[in-house]
Short mmCIF file of C-alpha atoms in Angstrom, two decimals:
data_model
loop_
_atom_site.label_atom_id
_atom_site.label_comp_id
_atom_site.label_asym_id
_atom_site.label_seq_id
_atom_site.Cartn_x
_atom_site.Cartn_y
_atom_site.Cartn_z
CA MET M 82 49.36 22.16 -69.59
CA ASN M 83 48.82 22.92 -73.27
CA ALA M 84 49.07 26.63 -74.05
CA LEU M 85 47.83 26.21 -77.63
CA TYR M 86 44.30 24.98 -77.10
CA LYS M 87 42.72 28.36 -77.84
CA ASP M 88 44.73 28.90 -81.02
CA ALA M 89 42.44 28.54 -84.06
CA ALA M 90 45.06 26.88 -86.28
CA TRP M 91 45.93 24.33 -83.58
CA GLN M 92 42.26 23.62 -82.95
CA LYS M 93 41.71 22.89 -86.64
CA SER M 94 44.69 20.53 -86.60
CA MET M 95 42.97 18.63 -83.77
CA GLN M 96 39.60 18.32 -85.53
CA LEU M 97 38.07 14.83 -85.47
CA LYS M 98 37.16 13.22 -88.77
CA LEU M 99 34.22 10.95 -89.56
CA ASP M 100 34.80 8.56 -92.49
CA PHE M 101 31.63 6.71 -93.49
CA ASN M 102 32.71 5.20 -96.81
CA GLY M 103 32.20 1.80 -95.20
CA MET M 104 28.49 2.53 -94.72
CA MET M 105 27.77 2.97 -98.43
CA LYS M 106 26.70 0.48 -101.09
CA GLN M 107 29.60 1.42 -103.34
CA PHE M 108 31.92 -0.18 -100.77
CA VAL M 109 29.92 -2.84 -98.88
CA GLY M 110 27.40 -3.87 -101.51
CA GLU M 111 23.77 -4.80 -100.99
CA HIS M 112 23.78 -4.37 -97.21
CA GLY M 113 25.06 -0.79 -97.41
CA LEU M 114 23.22 2.50 -97.72
CA ASP M 115 22.31 4.08 -101.02
CA PRO M 116 23.43 7.74 -101.36
CA ASP M 117 19.94 8.55 -102.59
CA GLU M 118 18.59 7.52 -99.17
CA LEU M 119 20.53 10.35 -97.58
CA ASN M 120 19.07 12.83 -100.02
CA LYS M 121 15.47 11.68 -99.84
CA ASN M 122 15.49 12.01 -96.03
CA LYS M 123 16.43 15.71 -96.22
CA GLU M 124 13.03 16.89 -94.99
CA MET M 125 13.26 14.64 -91.93
CA TYR M 126 16.80 15.84 -91.18
CA ASP M 127 15.77 19.47 -91.52
CA ALA M 128 12.89 18.92 -89.08
CA ALA M 129 15.15 17.15 -86.57
CA ALA M 130 17.76 19.93 -86.83
CA ALA M 131 15.07 22.57 -86.31
CA SER M 132 13.84 20.69 -83.25
CA MET M 133 17.41 20.48 -81.87
CA ALA M 134 17.77 24.25 -82.31
CA ALA M 135 14.40 24.94 -80.68
CA LYS M 136 15.19 22.69 -77.73
CA ARG M 137 18.72 23.95 -77.18
CA ALA M 138 17.71 26.01 -74.14
CA GLN M 139 16.33 22.82 -72.54
CA MET M 140 19.51 20.87 -73.26
CA LYS M 141 21.56 22.46 -70.50
CA TRP M 142 24.43 20.05 -71.11
CA ARG M 143 25.12 21.88 -74.37
CA GLU M 144 25.96 25.06 -72.44
CA LEU M 145 28.53 23.42 -70.13
CA PRO M 146 31.53 24.43 -72.29
CA TYR M 147 30.42 28.07 -72.08
CA ASN M 148 29.10 28.82 -68.60
CA GLN M 149 31.37 27.26 -65.99
CA ALA M 150 34.26 29.66 -65.51
CA GLU M 151 33.45 30.21 -61.85
CA VAL M 152 32.95 26.56 -60.99
CA VAL M 153 36.11 25.57 -62.89
CA GLY M 154 38.04 28.01 -60.72
CA ARG M 155 36.57 26.43 -57.58
CA ILE M 156 37.36 22.94 -58.83
CA LYS M 157 41.00 23.79 -59.63
CA LYS M 158 41.47 25.31 -56.19
CA LEU M 159 39.94 22.24 -54.52
CA ALA M 160 42.07 19.89 -56.64
CA SER M 161 45.23 21.65 -55.52
CA LYS M 162 44.18 21.27 -51.88
CA ILE M 163 43.33 17.58 -52.32
CA ASN M 164 46.68 16.87 -53.96
CA LYS M 165 48.49 18.31 -50.95
CA GLU M 166 46.41 16.66 -48.22
CA TYR M 167 45.19 13.25 -49.41
CA GLU M 168 46.70 10.03 -50.73
CA ALA M 169 43.57 8.69 -52.45
CA PHE M 170 40.49 10.12 -54.17
CA VAL M 171 37.42 7.89 -54.41
CA VAL M 172 34.29 8.50 -56.47
CA LEU M 173 31.13 6.94 -55.04
CA GLY M 174 28.61 6.86 -57.87
CA ILE M 175 26.99 4.74 -60.55
CA GLY M 176 25.94 5.15 -64.18
CA GLY M 177 26.94 8.51 -65.64
CA SER M 178 28.35 9.56 -62.27
CA ALA M 179 31.01 6.88 -62.65
CA LEU M 180 31.41 6.01 -66.33
CA GLY M 181 32.40 9.54 -67.38
CA PRO M 182 35.11 9.99 -64.73
CA ILE M 183 36.49 6.50 -65.51
CA ALA M 184 36.56 7.16 -69.27
CA VAL M 185 38.29 10.55 -69.03
CA GLN M 186 40.80 9.33 -66.44
CA GLN M 187 41.73 6.33 -68.62
CA ALA M 188 41.97 8.53 -71.71
CA LEU M 189 44.08 11.34 -70.33
CA SER M 190 46.14 10.02 -67.43
CA HIS M 191 49.02 7.55 -67.44
CA LEU M 192 47.64 4.09 -68.28
CA ARG M 193 49.11 2.75 -65.02
CA TYR M 194 48.35 5.88 -63.04
CA ASN M 195 47.70 4.27 -59.65
CA ASP M 196 50.88 2.17 -59.86
CA LEU M 197 53.13 5.22 -60.24
CA PRO M 198 54.85 6.79 -57.24
CA LYS M 199 53.13 10.01 -56.19
CA GLU M 200 55.83 12.30 -57.59
CA LYS M 201 55.19 10.83 -61.05
CA ARG M 202 51.39 10.69 -60.72
CA GLY M 203 50.95 14.32 -59.79
CA GLY M 204 47.80 13.50 -57.85
CA PRO M 205 46.28 11.04 -55.37
CA ARG M 206 45.48 7.48 -56.35
CA PHE M 207 42.11 7.34 -58.06
CA TYR M 208 39.27 4.86 -57.58
CA VAL M 209 35.68 4.73 -58.77
CA GLU M 210 33.28 2.50 -56.85
CA ASP M 211 30.33 1.97 -59.17
CA ASN M 212 28.95 -1.27 -57.80
CA ILE M 213 27.71 -2.61 -54.48
CA ASP M 214 29.32 -6.03 -54.64
CA PRO M 215 30.31 -6.45 -50.96
CA GLU M 216 33.64 -8.01 -51.94
CA ARG M 217 34.51 -4.93 -53.93
CA MET M 218 33.99 -2.48 -51.08
CA ALA M 219 36.00 -4.71 -48.75
CA SER M 220 38.82 -4.86 -51.28
CA LEU M 221 38.91 -1.06 -51.56
CA LEU M 222 39.47 -0.78 -47.83
CA ASP M 223 42.45 -3.12 -48.18
CA VAL M 224 44.27 -0.64 -50.42
CA ILE M 225 43.33 2.76 -48.99
CA ASP M 226 43.65 4.44 -45.62
CA VAL M 227 40.31 6.17 -45.08
CA GLU M 228 42.00 8.78 -42.88
CA LYS M 229 44.09 9.83 -45.91
CA THR M 230 41.29 9.53 -48.47
CA ILE M 231 38.67 11.95 -49.74
CA PHE M 232 35.39 10.64 -51.13
CA ASN M 233 33.32 12.39 -53.80
CA VAL M 234 29.75 11.10 -53.52
CA ILE M 235 27.83 11.82 -56.73
CA THR M 236 24.10 11.46 -57.27
CA LYS M 237 21.97 13.97 -59.16
CA SER M 238 18.75 12.73 -57.56
CA GLY M 239 20.36 12.70 -54.14
CA GLY M 240 18.79 9.35 -53.40
CA THR M 241 20.36 6.68 -55.63
CA SER M 242 20.23 3.59 -53.42
CA GLU M 243 23.58 2.17 -54.47
CA THR M 244 25.43 5.43 -53.95
CA MET M 245 23.68 6.31 -50.70
CA SER M 246 24.41 2.85 -49.29
CA GLN M 247 28.09 3.45 -50.04
CA LEU M 248 27.89 6.84 -48.35
CA LEU M 249 26.30 5.34 -45.25
CA TYR M 250 29.06 2.75 -45.04
CA ILE M 251 31.95 5.15 -45.60
CA THR M 252 30.66 7.87 -43.28
CA ARG M 253 30.26 5.32 -40.49
CA LEU M 254 33.90 4.32 -40.92
CA LEU M 255 35.02 7.95 -41.00
CA LYS M 256 32.97 8.92 -37.97
CA ASP M 257 34.35 6.01 -35.96
CA LYS M 258 37.92 7.01 -36.80
CA LEU M 259 37.71 10.80 -36.98
CA GLY M 260 34.60 11.91 -35.11
CA ASP M 261 33.39 15.28 -36.36
CA GLY M 262 36.43 15.50 -38.64
CA TRP M 263 34.73 13.11 -41.08
CA THR M 264 33.22 16.02 -42.99
CA LYS M 265 36.63 17.03 -44.36
CA HIS M 266 36.78 13.71 -46.19
CA VAL M 267 33.50 13.93 -48.15
CA ILE M 268 32.52 16.06 -51.14
CA ALA M 269 28.90 16.04 -52.30
CA THR M 270 27.99 16.49 -55.98
CA THR M 271 24.24 16.62 -56.40
CA ASP M 272 21.18 18.69 -57.24
CA GLU M 273 21.22 22.15 -55.71
CA HIS M 274 17.67 22.11 -54.40
CA LYS M 275 16.23 18.62 -53.98
CA GLY M 276 17.15 15.16 -52.76
CA ASN M 277 18.57 13.67 -49.60
CA LEU M 278 22.23 14.27 -50.41
CA ILE M 279 21.84 18.05 -50.49
CA LYS M 280 20.09 17.84 -47.11
CA ILE M 281 23.00 15.84 -45.69
CA ALA M 282 25.54 18.21 -47.25
CA LYS M 283 23.89 21.30 -45.80
CA ALA M 284 23.35 19.77 -42.36
CA ASN M 285 27.01 18.76 -42.11
CA GLY M 286 28.71 21.60 -43.95
CA LEU M 287 30.17 19.42 -46.70
CA GLU M 288 32.04 20.84 -49.67
CA THR M 289 29.32 20.77 -52.30
CA PHE M 290 29.11 21.04 -56.08
CA PHE M 291 25.96 21.05 -58.14
CA VAL M 292 24.76 19.16 -61.18
CA PRO M 293 23.01 21.87 -63.23
CA ASP M 294 19.29 21.60 -63.93
CA GLY M 295 18.65 19.93 -67.28
CA VAL M 296 21.88 17.90 -67.16
CA GLY M 297 21.08 14.21 -66.84
CA GLY M 298 23.58 11.70 -65.51
CA ARG M 299 24.72 10.32 -68.85
CA PHE M 300 25.24 13.88 -70.17
CA SER M 301 27.05 15.12 -67.06
CA GLU M 302 30.75 14.40 -67.61
CA LEU M 303 31.54 18.02 -68.53
CA CYS M 304 30.08 19.46 -65.31
CA PRO M 305 31.44 18.92 -61.76
CA VAL M 306 30.44 15.24 -61.97
CA GLY M 307 33.45 14.62 -64.18
CA LEU M 308 35.51 17.78 -63.91
CA ILE M 309 36.41 17.33 -60.23
CA ALA M 310 37.92 13.88 -60.73
CA ALA M 311 39.74 15.02 -63.87
CA ALA M 312 41.23 18.08 -62.18
CA VAL M 313 42.33 16.06 -59.14
CA CYS M 314 44.25 13.75 -61.49
CA GLY M 315 45.99 16.68 -63.18
CA ILE M 316 43.92 16.81 -66.37
CA ASP M 317 43.44 20.24 -67.95
CA ILE M 318 39.69 20.67 -67.61
CA GLU M 319 39.68 24.03 -69.38
CA GLU M 320 41.17 22.39 -72.49
CA LEU M 321 38.62 19.58 -72.18
CA LEU M 322 35.78 22.12 -72.21
CA GLU M 323 37.38 24.05 -75.06
CA GLY M 324 37.38 20.87 -77.17
CA ALA M 325 33.69 20.37 -76.46
CA LYS M 326 33.01 23.99 -77.39
CA TYR M 327 34.87 23.53 -80.68
CA MET M 328 32.80 20.46 -81.57
CA ASP M 329 29.56 22.21 -80.59
CA THR M 330 30.47 24.97 -83.03
CA LEU M 331 31.35 22.46 -85.77
CA CYS M 332 27.96 20.86 -85.23
CA SER M 333 25.98 24.08 -85.58
CA ALA M 334 25.15 23.28 -89.22
CA ALA M 335 21.69 21.84 -89.79
CA GLU M 336 22.74 19.72 -92.77
CA PRO M 337 24.21 16.29 -91.80
CA GLY M 338 26.73 16.55 -94.64
CA LYS M 339 28.34 19.45 -92.79
CA ASN M 340 27.75 18.18 -89.24
CA PRO M 341 29.65 15.07 -88.08
CA ALA M 342 27.35 14.35 -85.12
CA TYR M 343 24.18 14.65 -87.18
CA MET M 344 25.67 12.55 -89.98
CA ALA M 345 26.71 9.81 -87.55
CA ALA M 346 23.18 9.79 -86.09
CA ALA M 347 21.53 9.71 -89.51
CA LEU M 348 23.71 6.79 -90.60
CA GLU M 349 22.95 4.78 -87.45
CA VAL M 350 19.20 5.39 -87.73
CA MET M 351 19.16 4.40 -91.40
CA ALA M 352 21.12 1.27 -90.51
CA MET M 353 18.64 0.48 -87.74
CA GLN M 354 15.83 0.73 -90.28
CA LYS M 355 17.69 -1.91 -92.33
CA GLY M 356 17.81 -4.26 -89.33
CA CYS M 357 21.14 -3.27 -87.77
CA ASN M 358 20.07 -3.49 -84.14
CA VAL M 359 23.63 -3.76 -82.80
CA GLY M 360 26.17 -0.94 -82.75
CA VAL M 361 29.77 -1.93 -82.05
CA ILE M 362 32.13 0.74 -80.76
CA MET M 363 35.77 -0.32 -81.21
CA PRO M 364 38.56 2.09 -80.26
CA TYR M 365 42.12 1.28 -81.32
CA ALA M 366 43.79 2.68 -78.20
CA ASP M 367 43.85 1.41 -74.64
CA SER M 368 43.42 5.02 -73.55
CA LEU M 369 39.98 5.05 -75.21
CA LYS M 370 38.83 1.68 -73.86
CA TYR M 371 36.36 3.13 -71.36
CA ILE M 372 35.04 5.74 -73.78
CA ALA M 373 33.21 2.71 -75.18
CA ASP M 374 31.66 1.98 -71.76
CA TRP M 375 30.56 5.59 -71.36
CA TYR M 376 29.11 5.61 -74.89
CA ALA M 377 27.24 2.37 -74.27
CA GLN M 378 25.22 3.94 -71.45
CA LEU M 379 24.64 7.15 -73.42
CA TRP M 380 23.34 5.31 -76.48
CA ALA M 381 21.39 2.52 -74.77
CA GLU M 382 19.68 4.52 -72.05
CA SER M 383 18.83 7.39 -74.38
CA LEU M 384 17.43 5.44 -77.33
CA GLY M 385 16.03 2.24 -75.84
CA LYS M 386 12.39 3.29 -75.54
CA LYS M 387 9.05 1.51 -75.59
CA THR M 388 6.99 4.46 -76.84
CA ASP M 389 7.60 7.40 -79.12
CA ASN M 390 6.63 11.01 -78.47
CA SER M 391 3.13 10.33 -79.79
CA GLY M 392 2.54 7.42 -77.43
CA ASN M 393 2.93 4.73 -80.09
CA ILE M 394 4.53 1.44 -79.05
CA VAL M 395 7.82 1.31 -80.96
CA HIS M 396 10.35 -0.65 -78.84
CA THR M 397 13.16 1.22 -80.52
CA GLY M 398 16.87 1.33 -79.83
CA GLN M 399 20.16 -0.21 -80.84
CA THR M 400 22.25 -2.43 -78.57
CA PRO M 401 25.76 -1.02 -78.04
CA VAL M 402 28.60 -3.53 -77.88
CA LYS M 403 32.08 -2.69 -76.61
CA ALA M 404 35.21 -3.95 -78.32
CA LEU M 405 38.89 -2.98 -78.15
CA GLY M 406 41.30 -3.03 -81.04
CA VAL M 407 43.47 -4.99 -81.43
CA THR M 408 42.51 -7.17 -78.47
CA ASP M 409 39.07 -8.09 -79.77
CA GLN M 410 40.30 -8.90 -83.25
CA HIS M 411 41.10 -12.20 -81.56
CA SER M 412 37.67 -12.60 -79.94
CA GLN M 413 34.91 -10.73 -81.82
CA VAL M 414 35.99 -9.80 -85.35
CA GLN M 415 35.25 -13.27 -86.70
CA LEU M 416 31.59 -12.52 -85.95
CA TYR M 417 31.80 -9.04 -87.49
CA THR M 418 33.22 -10.28 -90.79
CA GLU M 419 31.26 -13.50 -91.28
CA GLY M 420 28.26 -13.16 -88.98
CA PRO M 421 24.81 -11.69 -89.62
CA PHE M 422 24.34 -8.25 -91.17
CA ASP M 423 22.76 -6.84 -88.03
CA LYS M 424 25.60 -4.59 -86.89
CA VAL M 425 27.28 -1.29 -87.53
CA ILE M 426 30.92 -1.20 -86.43
CA THR M 427 32.33 2.19 -85.41
CA PHE M 428 36.11 2.20 -85.25
CA ILE M 429 37.87 4.94 -83.28
CA ALA M 430 41.34 5.49 -84.69
CA VAL M 431 44.27 7.60 -83.50
CA ASP M 432 46.76 9.19 -85.90
CA ARG M 433 49.54 9.92 -83.42
CA TYR M 434 50.00 7.99 -80.19
CA ARG M 435 51.69 9.63 -77.22
CA ASN M 436 54.60 7.18 -77.26
CA ASP M 437 56.71 5.60 -80.00
CA VAL M 438 57.91 2.04 -79.45
CA THR M 439 60.24 0.52 -82.07
CA ILE M 440 60.33 -3.23 -82.56
CA PRO M 441 64.01 -4.23 -82.27
CA HIS M 442 65.97 -6.90 -84.16
CA SER M 443 66.27 -10.08 -82.17
CA PHE M 444 65.44 -13.20 -84.20
CA ASP M 445 66.52 -12.21 -87.70
CA ASP M 446 67.08 -15.85 -88.64
CA ILE M 447 63.32 -16.51 -88.47
CA ALA M 448 61.78 -14.76 -91.47
CA ASP M 449 58.18 -14.99 -90.20
CA VAL M 450 59.20 -13.02 -87.10
CA ALA M 451 62.02 -10.88 -88.46
CA PHE M 452 59.70 -8.98 -90.83
CA LEU M 453 58.38 -7.09 -87.79
CA SER M 454 61.81 -5.79 -86.75
CA GLY M 455 62.49 -2.17 -87.60
CA HIS M 456 58.81 -1.34 -87.59
CA SER M 457 57.03 0.06 -84.52
CA PHE M 458 54.07 -0.77 -82.34
CA ASN M 459 52.60 2.46 -83.73
CA GLU M 460 52.79 1.16 -87.32
CA LEU M 461 51.49 -2.25 -86.26
CA ILE M 462 48.37 -1.04 -84.44
CA LYS M 463 47.55 1.44 -87.23
CA SER M 464 48.01 -1.28 -89.86
CA GLU M 465 45.78 -3.66 -87.89
CA GLN M 466 43.07 -1.01 -87.56
CA LEU M 467 43.11 -0.32 -91.30
CA ALA M 468 43.25 -4.04 -92.10
CA THR M 469 40.25 -4.79 -89.87
CA GLU M 470 38.32 -1.92 -91.44
CA TYR M 471 39.18 -3.36 -94.86
CA ALA M 472 38.15 -6.92 -93.88
CA VAL M 473 34.83 -5.78 -92.45
CA THR M 474 34.12 -3.65 -95.52
CA ARG M 475 35.12 -6.42 -97.91
CA SER M 476 32.74 -8.81 -96.13
CA GLY M 477 29.86 -6.42 -96.77
CA HIS M 478 29.29 -5.27 -93.18
CA MET M 479 28.62 -1.57 -92.55
CA ASN M 480 31.26 0.38 -90.66
CA LYS M 481 32.55 3.89 -90.11
CA THR M 482 35.66 5.39 -88.54
CA ILE M 483 36.15 8.36 -86.23
CA THR M 484 39.77 9.50 -86.20
CA LEU M 485 41.42 11.56 -83.47
CA PRO M 486 44.65 13.30 -84.54
CA GLU M 487 45.91 12.45 -81.04
CA VAL M 488 44.45 11.77 -77.62
CA ASN M 489 44.51 14.91 -75.49
CA PRO M 490 41.98 16.88 -73.42
CA PHE M 491 40.86 18.89 -76.44
CA THR M 492 40.11 15.89 -78.67
CA ILE M 493 38.41 14.01 -75.82
CA GLY M 494 36.20 17.07 -75.25
CA GLU M 495 35.37 16.97 -78.97
CA LEU M 496 34.55 13.25 -78.87
CA LEU M 497 32.30 13.49 -75.82
CA CYS M 498 30.38 16.41 -77.31
CA MET M 499 30.05 14.71 -80.68
CA PHE M 500 28.60 11.55 -79.15
CA GLU M 501 26.15 13.55 -77.01
CA LEU M 502 24.92 15.54 -80.01
CA GLN M 503 24.75 12.37 -82.12
CA THR M 504 22.57 10.74 -79.47
CA ALA M 505 20.23 13.71 -79.14
CA PHE M 506 19.83 14.01 -82.92
CA ALA M 507 19.13 10.28 -83.22
CA GLY M 508 16.39 10.74 -80.62
CA GLU M 509 14.82 13.42 -82.79
CA LEU M 510 14.98 11.20 -85.89
CA LEU M 511 13.35 8.35 -83.95
CA ASN M 512 10.71 10.71 -82.47
CA ILE M 513 11.49 9.63 -78.91
CA ASN M 514 12.51 11.30 -75.67
CA ALA M 515 16.25 10.70 -75.47
CA PHE M 516 16.51 12.22 -72.00
CA ASP M 517 14.36 10.02 -69.76
CA GLN M 518 14.86 6.42 -68.58
CA PRO M 519 11.53 4.94 -67.46
CA GLY M 520 12.83 1.38 -67.76
CA VAL M 521 15.55 2.14 -65.21
CA GLU M 522 13.04 3.70 -62.85
CA GLU M 523 10.92 0.52 -62.86
CA GLY M 524 13.86 -1.49 -61.53
CA LYS M 525 14.65 1.16 -58.93
CA ASN M 526 11.08 1.19 -57.68
CA ALA M 527 11.01 -2.60 -57.34
CA THR M 528 14.24 -2.46 -55.31
CA TYR M 529 12.81 0.22 -53.01
CA ALA M 530 9.73 -1.94 -52.42
CA MET M 531 11.80 -5.03 -51.63
CA LEU M 532 13.86 -3.13 -49.06
CA GLY M 533 10.81 -1.64 -47.34
CA LYS M 534 11.09 2.00 -48.38
CA ARG M 535 8.10 4.08 -47.35
CA GLY M 536 5.61 4.95 -50.06
CA TYR M 537 6.09 1.76 -52.07
CA ASP M 538 3.31 -0.38 -50.60
CA GLU M 539 1.56 -0.71 -53.96
CA LYS M 540 4.73 -1.92 -55.66
CA ARG M 541 5.34 -4.39 -52.80
CA ALA M 542 1.85 -5.78 -53.28
CA GLU M 543 2.50 -6.05 -57.02
CA LEU M 544 5.71 -8.00 -56.39
CA LYS M 545 3.96 -10.36 -53.96
CA ALA M 546 1.25 -11.00 -56.54
CA ALA M 547 3.76 -11.93 -59.25
CA PRO M 548 3.60 -15.61 -60.37
CA ALA M 549 5.86 -17.86 -58.32
CA LYS M 550 8.75 -19.46 -60.17
CA MET M 551 8.15 -23.06 -61.24
CA SER M 552 10.67 -25.66 -60.09
CA GLU M 553 10.53 -27.56 -63.41
CA TYR M 554 12.15 -24.56 -65.08
CA ILE M 555 15.10 -24.59 -62.70
CA VAL M 556 17.86 -27.09 -63.52
#
């Protein structure tokens, strides 16, 4: 564990940087932003910042780095127990209940964590089941022994159909094998007061953790939703929270020019107003690959809204697209350099990787290969990131770069907090509610009706009355 994460000088050395030169007309030409646009929007930015400050008490996720000392202690104690008694740890959840744990595990654990022997892993094998594909559940049971596995079922509402169906399936298996002992193999993470999962947890005496009021699923990684999985895998959750706290402090300034999250939001919203309806997130590190997945839900579900706060039909939002450097230089970058000017590309760079790999001499007689020898993978990936940034800029497509000094719990805490604040501030600029998801609820309600859930008769009737599909449109 890192003993320096509370040292002010070390924290400053780990500060993320946002470089948005590639967004500006001076660098990308006619499709870029004019500096005067930033200045003339000052009144709007001031109003959005004031609204963020006024609503802070409602944004409970912003307090997570400050108010969880007791629960962190509980989580660390539980993680130690799990590491001694179980061979596998499985998250049953979907959306924010799954994407956050996956992203942080990928970022901060060994990239081949589950393939390591236990003495090198330092924790049980880790799985997240975030889909209900029947083949997937069957395949999980081929690689775990349920009698040596603990399951963390996560649903804030306590009634998410996908998650509860998984719970029904797993508890039946556990009951058949272990009888009343099944309860030692299930942890419930849910709302403290409402929903079916808390009823089940109380009735059966399950180990239970709570998702705080005011913390929605996509903003929940820094509460027990994500902290339990991280701690079980040996990640320093106190350092993770300290990084988030540091970024929250950095982002206390109202002026975007002094606030990286607000500036990133302002740039994206201005780009959207110029027709950039696609936002590409492209990390240059395998460790950050699933940060892009987590961000995609955060950005899409928060900003994709039909109406604004005044009830006007706006159909706003920006489609997030995931890419991975350098992998997707060979699949997507052709589009980003020569395609339409409807995108903003956000690169995530890393200054210092956790390993150094030198490229040895082997074929010195072949000049087009030999030039690589003596360099390192570290130099190569950094050069490719800078070269792609240059190519995109030169082609006149807007882009910006977030740079992490290194990937560690502190900088990941910073990055998660920055993206959450960026999203909330963008919601204010767009005059929408960034914290609801009515479009998701519509799909859920239709599913409930199809499966015969009580109270959905009206929705069932609506579905039955829908126009029948026409055979001539099926090939």
